[in-house]
């Protein structure tokens, strides 16, 4: 037997030395560790080494991962104007430092509240912040992402309406969110119909009859346009249909009238913009918020306030009878984990920006988006597709296939936006461009100049 | 000194205030914890551009705090939280092993952290290469044919797997409604089946704690879509009759779904794909040590046998044979669709991949061996003091019950609260449901022998206290910043948010 653990092969992650193992086997009363696997019938055992790549000691591991990271655009300095549900915002260093505290990062779901008050209180603060932002009564402790959130919202609307029927959703609801929701609703008695957008980019609402289970809009919508939620709320006031308002870019809600003020039944979406990096699309931070009377139908964890035996305020996970570990097949959802650490980053970020900072950042994003639109329209001579007010994204028409435009801009070190043909073949000549506070004036000028060159 | 007397001062020996106000109760007007650069483009009059009736007036109730206040607040909050590095965290079924620090560095490499999921494939070769290699590694570890890294958590992996099975049966022209699930299963199993519109049917466990094969044989029929099992099961026991189970289910045309929560016990020892499993989900946040994060994010890749590959979520990661370049393949006509807006929890995948590369084949096998060794060591050290419902050797976790302590009116809940005073996170309690008053202990391979000895001694001390001073156990914990909380009250009168005093005023103009 070796005298020390071989530190290659992850040996430094094991705390037993060879002598420890021998003494433990003696105490258990078996000759070798193989005896402890005797319950696996011989013909079911795997007796070769696992077919995985050779192990790497930490120095080599770091080099290998650096090589892989270097093969991605950002490492090579590519300037990106991609948005479409995943937004580049600056994350202050202290946010990232705080979530790396092991007490947060390595802890488990706070089912033992006496030793989890840190996580529970921060979840309560998170829930409170999102309620305030959306003007809703209750918000859950986060979900996987905006897409699965919209899926769960459709299921919840159906539960609340106690019937199947039609779901009317905007073509300006993120196409990926729609695809996820349809996957979630595969076996259900729901038919999905698209609501079109007008020339201003806003959703055109039709007659909402009693057969409609839910109407789903997005704010700002997938094309970056600010929807008139006030009018939507008015239209739906008398209808039994549930108004679901989704968001992929909640920063706009620092300025826009919150959906809870204008009659939304469910607000759902993505909070990645607040305190989380792009990370090639994951992990994200979904959330769902609803009215007080619907709370028992809400999926996901909930932190609630209570007291201990001395009357001191404390927090616990509550209303667990909605959840899978109690209700099992009758649960509101099968969701178990949420995205706690990402939601914590969101909470810390929102606290740091605070009452004035969030609005200032939102105004900066409007300014950057507006400047980008002006420059692209005038310098690159690409017409904007929609005339309505927009946040930090907008759509332009290019003379040919937007995929080709993206490819040629890529050769010049610029990723100008998302070619919308990948979502809808009728939009093959459309490009969705996003500009946030991370884009400097010179970056935006370069975008416009590159597009001008490529599209001339 | 009573518990409440000890806590009354609410100052610990470091002179620290143990309770922390809400962030909303801190701060003051004009404070801010963020710095924005000067605007270098023309300002926009948003009110004029959007219209006043589209604007909110204010963010009523949002904090106004400096960076220092934010950092102190969350630092203090963290101090009343127990992490894996605080001490032994033997939470059964959760595999609370050490999360290597190097993973945090690697996940934050610029090329990964700043990569947008909609980048053209040619600019994402690093991300796609990592995903491709991770898929291959997970396929090799599980003995399955193909893997999707898209599901964001184990429960979502289950949903994906059951959906694929349903799609497969539909493709075969069959309508099968029933999903057979052992009574020892995790709650997500029946919940996932229900979410797919299928009907969970419970299968009893036998006296050995494993699936009652006779009951399975009597229940499985042409209406069976799938059996969902966990192997080793939630009692930490290997389903020894796996071959017979597989034959019964497959003979009637059903599929076998295996919950991979307990993969830590069998790494390199057996592979689900070799022993009859058709769909297997993996909890990267358990077996592959991505951090639990206080409840997430997790990642639940799903691995399938060949015949189910066409139904995997789209897109898949494919390599062009001619150029060797990787791309996302969207043309998957039989795919069930997608379960995430993008490709999955990539930053979590980075950590899992790094771990597998650090361990290699030998290290992965060592994980299973040490995990199983550690659990059995605790089994024998505690068997004279706690009731062991299934006395045979366990795998990576061991389940005791509180039956002996019940004689003194001490419950599993009391024991776990008292363990906090000894500096441990409690084990899992009251799960699996098949054991009354269950205490499920999973030390993982991260624990050393002396740590295990200290834990065993604490458990033995508590067993003694249950007899000599049961009130002390029933009143525990005594040394935490807060005592037992009134959970009934939290559910009866839910307070789920803080409400600002100004909330009576509308937050918008023109309302």
PDB file of C-alpha atoms in Angstrom, chain B residues 10-187:
ATOM      1  CA  UNK B  10     -27.559  37.817  21.552  1.00  0.00           C
ATOM      2  CA  UNK B  11     -23.894  38.686  21.661  1.00  0.00           C
ATOM      3  CA  UNK B  12     -21.442  35.865  21.147  1.00  0.00           C
ATOM      4  CA  UNK B  13     -17.975  35.485  22.596  1.00  0.00           C
ATOM      5  CA  UNK B  14     -16.480  37.496  19.752  1.00  0.00           C
ATOM      6  CA  UNK B  15     -18.718  40.397  20.743  1.00  0.00           C
ATOM      7  CA  UNK B  16     -20.713  39.982  17.561  1.00  0.00           C
ATOM      8  CA  UNK B  17     -24.399  40.739  17.350  1.00  0.00           C
ATOM      9  CA  UNK B  18     -25.958  37.497  16.326  1.00  0.00           C
ATOM     10  CA  UNK B  19     -29.121  38.756  14.695  1.00  0.00           C
ATOM     11  CA  UNK B  20     -29.010  40.970  11.668  1.00  0.00           C
ATOM     12  CA  UNK B  21     -31.745  43.452  10.681  1.00  0.00           C
ATOM     13  CA  UNK B  22     -33.259  43.270   7.228  1.00  0.00           C
ATOM     14  CA  UNK B  23     -31.360  45.267   4.630  1.00  0.00           C
ATOM     15  CA  UNK B  24     -34.485  47.426   4.341  1.00  0.00           C
ATOM     16  CA  UNK B  25     -34.013  48.387   7.992  1.00  0.00           C
ATOM     17  CA  UNK B  26     -30.547  49.679   7.231  1.00  0.00           C
ATOM     18  CA  UNK B  27     -29.171  52.551   5.207  1.00  0.00           C
ATOM     19  CA  UNK B  28     -30.282  56.128   4.655  1.00  0.00           C
ATOM     20  CA  UNK B  29     -31.226  58.575   1.903  1.00  0.00           C
ATOM     21  CA  UNK B  30     -28.539  59.228  -0.650  1.00  0.00           C
ATOM     22  CA  UNK B  31     -26.401  56.188   0.146  1.00  0.00           C
ATOM     23  CA  UNK B  32     -25.512  53.935  -2.761  1.00  0.00           C
ATOM     24  CA  UNK B  33     -23.379  50.835  -3.295  1.00  0.00           C
ATOM     25  CA  UNK B  34     -22.740  51.168  -7.009  1.00  0.00           C
ATOM     26  CA  UNK B  35     -20.800  53.491  -9.307  1.00  0.00           C
ATOM     27  CA  UNK B  36     -21.821  54.172 -12.872  1.00  0.00           C
ATOM     28  CA  UNK B  37     -19.391  55.792 -15.349  1.00  0.00           C
ATOM     29  CA  UNK B  38     -20.310  59.170 -16.871  1.00  0.00           C
ATOM     30  CA  UNK B  39     -22.795  58.850 -19.687  1.00  0.00           C
ATOM     31  CA  UNK B  40     -20.874  59.169 -22.967  1.00  0.00           C
ATOM     32  CA  UNK B  41     -23.907  59.205 -25.266  1.00  0.00           C
ATOM     33  CA  UNK B  42     -26.807  61.682 -25.412  1.00  0.00           C
ATOM     34  CA  UNK B  43     -29.263  61.448 -22.542  1.00  0.00           C
ATOM     35  CA  UNK B  44     -32.798  60.431 -23.420  1.00  0.00           C
ATOM     36  CA  UNK B  45     -35.894  61.963 -21.877  1.00  0.00           C
ATOM     37  CA  UNK B  46     -37.569  58.674 -21.096  1.00  0.00           C
ATOM     38  CA  UNK B  47     -40.807  60.297 -19.938  1.00  0.00           C
ATOM     39  CA  UNK B  48     -41.178  62.028 -23.292  1.00  0.00           C
ATOM     40  CA  UNK B  49     -40.112  58.980 -25.244  1.00  0.00           C
ATOM     41  CA  UNK B  50     -42.317  56.413 -23.500  1.00  0.00           C
ATOM     42  CA  UNK B  51     -45.123  58.663 -22.329  1.00  0.00           C
ATOM     43  CA  UNK B  52     -45.724  59.579 -18.699  1.00  0.00           C
ATOM     44  CA  UNK B  53     -48.490  57.015 -18.270  1.00  0.00           C
ATOM     45  CA  UNK B  54     -45.979  54.225 -18.971  1.00  0.00           C
ATOM     46  CA  UNK B  55     -43.614  55.308 -16.193  1.00  0.00           C
ATOM     47  CA  UNK B  56     -43.350  54.231 -12.594  1.00  0.00           C
ATOM     48  CA  UNK B  57     -42.639  57.080 -10.227  1.00  0.00           C
ATOM     49  CA  UNK B  58     -40.264  55.441  -7.801  1.00  0.00           C
ATOM     50  CA  UNK B  59     -38.835  52.222  -6.423  1.00  0.00           C
ATOM     51  CA  UNK B  60     -40.571  52.540  -3.099  1.00  0.00           C
ATOM     52  CA  UNK B  61     -38.860  50.546  -0.367  1.00  0.00           C
ATOM     53  CA  UNK B  62     -35.652  49.735  -2.225  1.00  0.00           C
ATOM     54  CA  UNK B  63     -32.609  50.072   0.045  1.00  0.00           C
ATOM     55  CA  UNK B  64     -30.191  52.983  -0.026  1.00  0.00           C
ATOM     56  CA  UNK B  65     -26.975  51.539   1.358  1.00  0.00           C
ATOM     57  CA  UNK B  66     -23.264  51.898   0.699  1.00  0.00           C
ATOM     58  CA  UNK B  67     -21.059  49.057  -0.532  1.00  0.00           C
ATOM     59  CA  UNK B  68     -19.639  48.778   2.988  1.00  0.00           C
ATOM     60  CA  UNK B  69     -23.104  48.336   4.464  1.00  0.00           C
ATOM     61  CA  UNK B  70     -23.997  45.729   1.841  1.00  0.00           C
ATOM     62  CA  UNK B  71     -20.807  43.779   2.469  1.00  0.00           C
ATOM     63  CA  UNK B  72     -21.177  43.875   6.260  1.00  0.00           C
ATOM     64  CA  UNK B  73     -24.826  42.874   6.059  1.00  0.00           C
ATOM     65  CA  UNK B  74     -24.290  39.824   3.891  1.00  0.00           C
ATOM     66  CA  UNK B  75     -21.064  38.867   5.623  1.00  0.00           C
ATOM     67  CA  UNK B  76     -22.893  38.820   8.947  1.00  0.00           C
ATOM     68  CA  UNK B  77     -25.759  36.865   7.425  1.00  0.00           C
ATOM     69  CA  UNK B  78     -23.290  34.300   6.137  1.00  0.00           C
ATOM     70  CA  UNK B  79     -21.959  33.812   9.663  1.00  0.00           C
ATOM     71  CA  UNK B  80     -25.219  32.264  10.788  1.00  0.00           C
ATOM     72  CA  UNK B  81     -25.115  29.776   7.918  1.00  0.00           C
ATOM     73  CA  UNK B  82     -23.471  26.344   7.946  1.00  0.00           C
ATOM     74  CA  UNK B  83     -21.494  25.295   4.850  1.00  0.00           C
ATOM     75  CA  UNK B  84     -19.554  22.197   3.864  1.00  0.00           C
ATOM     76  CA  UNK B  85     -16.347  23.885   5.003  1.00  0.00           C
ATOM     77  CA  UNK B  86     -17.808  24.681   8.420  1.00  0.00           C
ATOM     78  CA  UNK B  87     -17.827  21.012   9.354  1.00  0.00           C
ATOM     79  CA  UNK B  88     -19.168  17.566   8.551  1.00  0.00           C
ATOM     80  CA  UNK B  89     -22.410  17.812   6.622  1.00  0.00           C
ATOM     81  CA  UNK B  90     -23.731  14.237   6.573  1.00  0.00           C
ATOM     82  CA  UNK B  91     -27.003  15.000   4.816  1.00  0.00           C
ATOM     83  CA  UNK B  92     -28.198  11.719   3.332  1.00  0.00           C
ATOM     84  CA  UNK B  93     -29.007  11.691  -0.364  1.00  0.00           C
ATOM     85  CA  UNK B  94     -27.391  15.104  -0.935  1.00  0.00           C
ATOM     86  CA  UNK B  95     -23.715  14.107  -1.196  1.00  0.00           C
ATOM     87  CA  UNK B  96     -22.307  17.174   0.566  1.00  0.00           C
ATOM     88  CA  UNK B  97     -18.702  16.676  -0.460  1.00  0.00           C
ATOM     89  CA  UNK B  98     -15.963  19.327  -0.631  1.00  0.00           C
ATOM     90  CA  UNK B  99     -16.292  21.846  -3.483  1.00  0.00           C
ATOM     91  CA  UNK B 100     -12.789  22.513  -4.848  1.00  0.00           C
ATOM     92  CA  UNK B 101     -11.832  26.185  -4.932  1.00  0.00           C
ATOM     93  CA  UNK B 102     -10.079  25.892  -8.284  1.00  0.00           C
ATOM     94  CA  UNK B 103     -13.500  25.363  -9.864  1.00  0.00           C
ATOM     95  CA  UNK B 104     -14.506  28.894  -8.929  1.00  0.00           C
ATOM     96  CA  UNK B 105     -11.492  30.250 -10.731  1.00  0.00           C
ATOM     97  CA  UNK B 106     -12.129  28.141 -13.822  1.00  0.00           C
ATOM     98  CA  UNK B 107     -15.821  28.943 -14.131  1.00  0.00           C
ATOM     99  CA  UNK B 108     -14.944  32.643 -14.049  1.00  0.00           C
ATOM    100  CA  UNK B 109     -12.408  32.556 -16.908  1.00  0.00           C
ATOM    101  CA  UNK B 110     -13.329  35.409 -19.222  1.00  0.00           C
ATOM    102  CA  UNK B 111     -13.891  33.171 -22.221  1.00  0.00           C
ATOM    103  CA  UNK B 112     -16.553  31.281 -20.260  1.00  0.00           C
ATOM    104  CA  UNK B 113     -18.121  33.968 -18.074  1.00  0.00           C
ATOM    105  CA  UNK B 114     -18.535  36.487 -20.885  1.00  0.00           C
ATOM    106  CA  UNK B 115     -19.700  33.995 -23.500  1.00  0.00           C
ATOM    107  CA  UNK B 116     -23.208  34.690 -24.757  1.00  0.00           C
ATOM    108  CA  UNK B 117     -25.296  31.564 -25.497  1.00  0.00           C
ATOM    109  CA  UNK B 118     -26.381  32.899 -28.885  1.00  0.00           C
ATOM    110  CA  UNK B 119     -22.824  33.465 -30.141  1.00  0.00           C
ATOM    111  CA  UNK B 120     -22.291  31.877 -33.528  1.00  0.00           C
ATOM    112  CA  UNK B 121     -20.980  28.337 -33.155  1.00  0.00           C
ATOM    113  CA  UNK B 122     -17.623  29.267 -34.637  1.00  0.00           C
ATOM    114  CA  UNK B 123     -17.065  31.650 -31.711  1.00  0.00           C
ATOM    115  CA  UNK B 124     -18.200  29.099 -29.142  1.00  0.00           C
ATOM    116  CA  UNK B 125     -15.823  26.252 -29.916  1.00  0.00           C
ATOM    117  CA  UNK B 126     -14.360  26.287 -26.398  1.00  0.00           C
ATOM    118  CA  UNK B 127     -17.747  26.001 -24.726  1.00  0.00           C
ATOM    119  CA  UNK B 128     -18.919  23.343 -27.172  1.00  0.00           C
ATOM    120  CA  UNK B 129     -15.688  21.394 -26.758  1.00  0.00           C
ATOM    121  CA  UNK B 130     -16.140  21.350 -22.991  1.00  0.00           C
ATOM    122  CA  UNK B 131     -19.749  20.247 -23.333  1.00  0.00           C
ATOM    123  CA  UNK B 132     -18.812  17.539 -25.831  1.00  0.00           C
ATOM    124  CA  UNK B 133     -16.094  16.152 -23.574  1.00  0.00           C
ATOM    125  CA  UNK B 134     -18.346  16.268 -20.520  1.00  0.00           C
ATOM    126  CA  UNK B 135     -21.084  14.414 -22.402  1.00  0.00           C
ATOM    127  CA  UNK B 136     -18.587  11.758 -23.410  1.00  0.00           C
ATOM    128  CA  UNK B 137     -17.263  11.437 -19.870  1.00  0.00           C
ATOM    129  CA  UNK B 138     -20.757  11.122 -18.374  1.00  0.00           C
ATOM    130  CA  UNK B 139     -21.706   8.567 -21.024  1.00  0.00           C
ATOM    131  CA  UNK B 140     -18.601   6.543 -20.169  1.00  0.00           C
ATOM    132  CA  UNK B 141     -19.236   6.787 -16.423  1.00  0.00           C
ATOM    133  CA  UNK B 142     -22.862   5.692 -16.760  1.00  0.00           C
ATOM    134  CA  UNK B 143     -22.542   3.254 -19.652  1.00  0.00           C
ATOM    135  CA  UNK B 144     -25.245   5.114 -21.587  1.00  0.00           C
ATOM    136  CA  UNK B 145     -25.207   6.038 -25.264  1.00  0.00           C
ATOM    137  CA  UNK B 146     -25.976   9.759 -25.383  1.00  0.00           C
ATOM    138  CA  UNK B 147     -26.281  12.675 -22.963  1.00  0.00           C
ATOM    139  CA  UNK B 148     -28.065  16.033 -22.824  1.00  0.00           C
ATOM    140  CA  UNK B 149     -26.598  18.650 -20.499  1.00  0.00           C
ATOM    141  CA  UNK B 150     -29.633  20.914 -20.800  1.00  0.00           C
ATOM    142  CA  UNK B 151     -31.765  20.131 -17.702  1.00  0.00           C
ATOM    143  CA  UNK B 152     -31.075  22.664 -14.959  1.00  0.00           C
ATOM    144  CA  UNK B 153     -31.553  20.340 -12.000  1.00  0.00           C
ATOM    145  CA  UNK B 154     -32.199  16.723 -11.080  1.00  0.00           C
ATOM    146  CA  UNK B 155     -35.962  17.228 -10.969  1.00  0.00           C
ATOM    147  CA  UNK B 156     -35.877  18.786 -14.413  1.00  0.00           C
ATOM    148  CA  UNK B 157     -33.753  15.864 -15.609  1.00  0.00           C
ATOM    149  CA  UNK B 158     -36.458  13.525 -14.321  1.00  0.00           C
ATOM    150  CA  UNK B 159     -39.138  15.479 -16.136  1.00  0.00           C
ATOM    151  CA  UNK B 160     -37.085  15.376 -19.318  1.00  0.00           C
ATOM    152  CA  UNK B 161     -36.497  11.631 -18.964  1.00  0.00           C
ATOM    153  CA  UNK B 162     -40.139  10.783 -18.373  1.00  0.00           C
ATOM    154  CA  UNK B 163     -41.179  13.021 -21.269  1.00  0.00           C
ATOM    155  CA  UNK B 164     -38.770  11.163 -23.534  1.00  0.00           C
ATOM    156  CA  UNK B 165     -40.178   7.838 -22.425  1.00  0.00           C
ATOM    157  CA  UNK B 166     -43.718   9.075 -23.125  1.00  0.00           C
ATOM    158  CA  UNK B 167     -42.607  10.325 -26.551  1.00  0.00           C
ATOM    159  CA  UNK B 168     -40.987   6.968 -27.260  1.00  0.00           C
ATOM    160  CA  UNK B 169     -44.167   5.048 -26.477  1.00  0.00           C
ATOM    161  CA  UNK B 170     -46.221   7.459 -28.595  1.00  0.00           C
ATOM    162  CA  UNK B 171     -43.748   6.922 -31.411  1.00  0.00           C
ATOM    163  CA  UNK B 172     -44.257   3.158 -31.025  1.00  0.00           C
ATOM    164  CA  UNK B 173     -48.002   3.784 -31.373  1.00  0.00           C
ATOM    165  CA  UNK B 174     -48.786   2.980 -27.735  1.00  0.00           C
ATOM    166  CA  UNK B 175     -50.621   4.866 -25.009  1.00  0.00           C
ATOM    167  CA  UNK B 176     -49.158   3.871 -21.663  1.00  0.00           C
ATOM    168  CA  UNK B 177     -50.331   5.737 -18.590  1.00  0.00           C
ATOM    169  CA  UNK B 178     -48.667   4.222 -15.551  1.00  0.00           C
ATOM    170  CA  UNK B 179     -45.316   4.928 -13.935  1.00  0.00           C
ATOM    171  CA  UNK B 180     -44.281   2.432 -11.247  1.00  0.00           C
ATOM    172  CA  UNK B 181     -42.441   4.042  -8.329  1.00  0.00           C
ATOM    173  CA  UNK B 182     -41.104   2.402  -5.131  1.00  0.00           C
ATOM    174  CA  UNK B 183     -42.528   3.730  -1.869  1.00  0.00           C
ATOM    175  CA  UNK B 184     -38.993   4.727  -0.836  1.00  0.00           C
ATOM    176  CA  UNK B 185     -38.625   7.143  -3.767  1.00  0.00           C
ATOM    177  CA  UNK B 186     -37.807  10.832  -3.532  1.00  0.00           C
ATOM    178  CA  UNK B 187     -40.887  13.095  -3.876  1.00  0.00           C
TER     179      UNK B 187
END
